Amino acid sequence: MRIAIADDEALLRQGLSRLLTEAGYEVVASTGDPGSLIREVGLTRPDVAIIDIKMPPTHTDEGLVAAAELRELHPDLGVLVLSHYLDSRYAMRLLEELPEAAGYLLKERVSDLAVLVDVLRRIHERECVVDPTIVARLVARRRQSGALAELSEREREVLSLMAEGYDNPAICERLFLSPKTVESHVGQIFLKLNLRESPGRHRRVAAVLAFLRDAHG
């Protein structure tokens, strides 16, 4: 897998590059600002771009803006956004703008190679991934209102794992359920959230966004 990295923290950028290279990935670009990233991606054509949310010049949302621009220019590019901040609003915005092959991960997790490799793999396979710390926090403080209030506890567990980017076979393993049971739970989630199948609609992402919005309040 070919990777591009953009982060204005040089030490983090260099450390991440070394970690990925040692894990067998090819780091084809490493830069400290969004403009350089966009140029480098055009030249090197990586499979996934790892982007810090807050970069020069304003250190607000440059990473998310760059991610959206890159996806428009390169539809097949996977995007992993990194943040120091435990803020579900960024995750919601990312999934709204990039409904597939995208992930939001806290920077503190990138040093865990197993976590990072798993997230990159799932993004490369066109899944969407939200940091489990955010999911856990939102589950803990979820509101008991709206469409999600109709979900059973097991359905909420399944939806939480969907938010973390797990597909049905992985959910089976984590919850010790049969594929048929997980398929049934996913179907009930779609039904209760009124997410009908239609061309171009990512129902799993739509369900995750409903979860994030409801729990965030």
Coordinates of C-alpha atoms in Angstrom, one line a residue:
M1 CA 0.0 0.0 0.0
R2 CA 1.3 3.5 -0.9
I3 CA 0.8 6.2 1.7
A4 CA 1.1 10.0 1.7
I5 CA 1.4 11.8 5.0
A6 CA 0.6 15.5 5.9
D7 CA 1.2 16.9 9.3
D8 CA 2.9 20.1 10.4
E9 CA 4.5 18.4 13.4
A10 CA 7.8 17.2 11.8
L11 CA 8.6 14.7 14.5
L12 CA 5.2 13.0 14.3
R13 CA 5.4 13.0 10.5
Q14 CA 8.9 11.4 10.5
G15 CA 8.0 8.9 13.2
L16 CA 4.9 7.8 11.4
S17 CA 6.8 7.5 8.1
R18 CA 9.4 5.3 9.8
L19 CA 6.7 3.2 11.5
L20 CA 4.9 2.6 8.3
T21 CA 8.0 1.9 6.3
E22 CA 9.1 -0.7 8.8
A23 CA 5.7 -2.3 8.6
G24 CA 6.1 -2.8 4.9
Y25 CA 4.2 0.2 3.5
E26 CA 5.6 2.6 0.9
V27 CA 5.5 6.2 2.0
V28 CA 5.5 8.1 -1.2
A29 CA 5.0 11.6 0.1
S30 CA 5.5 13.4 3.5
T31 CA 4.6 17.1 3.8
G32 CA 3.6 19.7 6.4
D33 CA 0.9 21.7 4.7
P34 CA -2.3 21.0 2.7
G35 CA -1.2 22.6 -0.6
S36 CA 2.0 20.5 -0.7
L37 CA -0.1 17.4 0.0
I38 CA -2.5 18.0 -2.9
R39 CA 0.5 18.5 -5.3
E40 CA 2.3 15.4 -4.0
V41 CA -0.8 13.2 -4.2
G42 CA -1.2 14.3 -7.8
L43 CA 2.4 13.3 -8.6
T44 CA 2.7 10.1 -6.5
R45 CA -0.8 8.7 -6.6
P46 CA -0.9 7.0 -3.2
D47 CA -3.6 4.6 -2.1
V48 CA -4.3 6.4 1.2
A49 CA -3.5 9.9 2.5
I50 CA -3.0 10.4 6.2
I51 CA -3.9 14.0 7.1
D52 CA -3.8 16.1 10.3
I53 CA -7.1 18.0 10.8
K54 CA -5.4 21.3 12.0
M55 CA -2.6 22.5 9.7
P56 CA -1.3 25.9 8.5
P57 CA -2.2 28.6 7.9
T58 CA -5.1 28.9 10.4
H59 CA -4.9 25.5 12.3
T60 CA -8.6 25.0 12.1
D61 CA -10.0 22.6 9.6
E62 CA -7.5 22.7 6.7
G63 CA -7.1 18.9 6.8
L64 CA -10.8 18.2 6.3
V65 CA -10.9 20.8 3.5
A66 CA -7.9 19.1 1.8
A67 CA -9.4 15.7 2.3
A68 CA -12.6 16.8 0.4
E69 CA -10.6 18.4 -2.4
L70 CA -8.4 15.3 -2.7
R71 CA -11.3 13.0 -3.0
E72 CA -12.9 15.2 -5.7
L73 CA -9.6 15.1 -7.6
H74 CA -8.8 11.4 -6.9
P75 CA -12.1 9.5 -6.2
D76 CA -10.2 6.2 -5.4
L77 CA -8.0 7.8 -2.7
G78 CA -8.6 6.6 0.8
V79 CA -8.3 9.3 3.5
L80 CA -7.4 8.9 7.2
V81 CA -7.8 12.1 9.2
L82 CA -5.8 12.4 12.5
S83 CA -6.7 14.7 15.4
H84 CA -5.5 15.4 18.9
Y85 CA -9.1 16.3 19.8
L86 CA -11.9 14.0 20.9
D87 CA -14.5 15.8 19.0
S88 CA -17.3 13.9 17.2
R89 CA -18.2 16.9 15.1
Y90 CA -15.1 16.4 13.0
A91 CA -16.0 12.7 12.5
M92 CA -19.6 13.6 11.5
R93 CA -18.3 16.2 9.0
L94 CA -15.8 13.7 7.5
L95 CA -18.4 11.0 6.9
E96 CA -20.9 13.5 5.5
E97 CA -18.3 14.7 3.0
L98 CA -16.6 11.3 2.4
P99 CA -19.1 8.5 2.8
E100 CA -16.6 5.8 1.9
A101 CA -12.9 5.0 2.3
A102 CA -12.4 7.5 5.1
G103 CA -11.4 7.3 8.8
Y104 CA -11.1 9.6 11.8
L105 CA -8.4 8.5 14.3
L106 CA -6.9 10.1 17.4
K107 CA -3.2 10.8 17.1
E108 CA -2.5 8.9 20.3
R109 CA -3.4 5.7 18.5
V110 CA -1.0 5.9 15.6
S111 CA 1.8 4.6 17.8
D112 CA -0.1 1.3 18.1
L113 CA 0.9 -0.3 14.8
A114 CA -1.8 -3.0 15.0
V115 CA -4.5 -0.4 15.3
L116 CA -3.0 1.8 12.5
V117 CA -2.6 -1.1 10.1
D118 CA -6.1 -2.4 10.7
V119 CA -7.6 1.1 10.1
L120 CA -5.6 1.6 6.9
R121 CA -6.6 -1.8 5.6
R122 CA -10.3 -1.1 6.2
I123 CA -10.1 2.3 4.6
H124 CA -8.3 0.8 1.6
E125 CA -11.2 -1.7 1.4
R126 CA -13.6 1.3 1.1
E127 CA -14.9 1.1 4.7
C128 CA -15.4 4.2 7.0
V129 CA -13.8 4.1 10.5
V130 CA -14.5 6.3 13.5
D131 CA -12.1 6.1 16.5
P132 CA -13.5 3.7 19.1
T133 CA -12.8 6.2 21.9
I134 CA -15.3 8.6 20.3
V135 CA -17.9 5.9 19.8
A136 CA -17.5 4.7 23.4
R137 CA -17.9 8.2 24.8
L138 CA -21.0 8.8 22.7
V139 CA -22.6 5.5 23.7
A140 CA -22.0 6.3 27.3
R141 CA -23.9 9.6 27.1
R142 CA -26.4 8.7 24.3
R143 CA -29.8 10.4 24.4
Q144 CA -32.9 8.3 24.8
S145 CA -34.8 10.0 22.1
G146 CA -35.2 10.0 18.3
A147 CA -35.2 7.0 16.0
L148 CA -32.3 5.4 17.8
A149 CA -34.3 5.1 20.9
E150 CA -36.2 2.3 19.1
L151 CA -33.1 0.2 18.7
S152 CA -32.6 -2.7 21.1
E153 CA -29.4 -2.9 23.2
R154 CA -28.0 -5.5 20.8
E155 CA -28.8 -3.4 17.8
R156 CA -27.0 -0.5 19.5
E157 CA -24.0 -2.7 20.0
V158 CA -24.0 -3.7 16.3
L159 CA -24.4 0.0 15.3
S160 CA -21.5 1.0 17.5
L161 CA -19.3 -1.5 15.8
M162 CA -20.5 -0.3 12.4
A163 CA -19.4 3.1 13.5
E164 CA -15.9 1.8 14.2
G165 CA -15.8 0.5 10.6
Y166 CA -16.3 -3.2 11.2
D167 CA -18.0 -5.3 8.5
N168 CA -20.5 -8.0 9.3
P169 CA -18.0 -10.9 9.6
A170 CA -15.9 -8.8 12.1
I171 CA -19.1 -8.0 14.1
C172 CA -19.9 -11.7 14.2
E173 CA -16.5 -12.4 15.8
R174 CA -16.6 -9.6 18.3
L175 CA -20.2 -10.3 19.5
F176 CA -20.0 -14.1 19.0
L177 CA -23.1 -14.0 16.8
S178 CA -23.9 -16.0 13.6
P179 CA -23.8 -14.2 10.2
K180 CA -27.5 -14.6 9.9
T181 CA -28.1 -12.9 13.3
V182 CA -25.9 -10.0 12.5
E183 CA -27.5 -9.6 9.1
S184 CA -30.9 -9.5 10.9
H185 CA -29.7 -6.9 13.3
V186 CA -28.3 -4.7 10.5
G187 CA -31.6 -5.1 8.6
Q188 CA -33.6 -4.0 11.7
I189 CA -31.3 -1.0 12.2
F190 CA -31.9 0.1 8.6
L191 CA -35.6 -0.5 9.0
K192 CA -36.0 1.4 12.2
L193 CA -33.9 4.3 10.9
N194 CA -35.9 4.4 7.7
L195 CA -32.9 3.8 5.6
R196 CA -34.2 2.3 2.4
E197 CA -31.8 0.9 -0.2
S198 CA -31.3 3.1 -3.2
P199 CA -28.6 3.6 -5.8
G200 CA -25.6 5.6 -4.6
R201 CA -26.8 5.6 -1.0
H202 CA -24.4 4.3 1.7
R203 CA -26.8 2.9 4.2
R204 CA -24.1 1.9 6.7
V205 CA -22.6 5.3 6.7
A206 CA -26.1 6.9 7.0
A207 CA -26.8 4.7 10.0
V208 CA -23.5 5.7 11.6
L209 CA -24.2 9.4 11.0
A210 CA -27.6 9.0 12.6
F211 CA -25.9 7.4 15.6
L212 CA -23.3 10.2 15.9
R213 CA -25.9 13.0 15.6
D214 CA -28.2 11.5 18.1
A215 CA -25.6 10.7 20.6
H216 CA -23.8 14.1 20.2
G217 CA -27.1 15.9 20.7

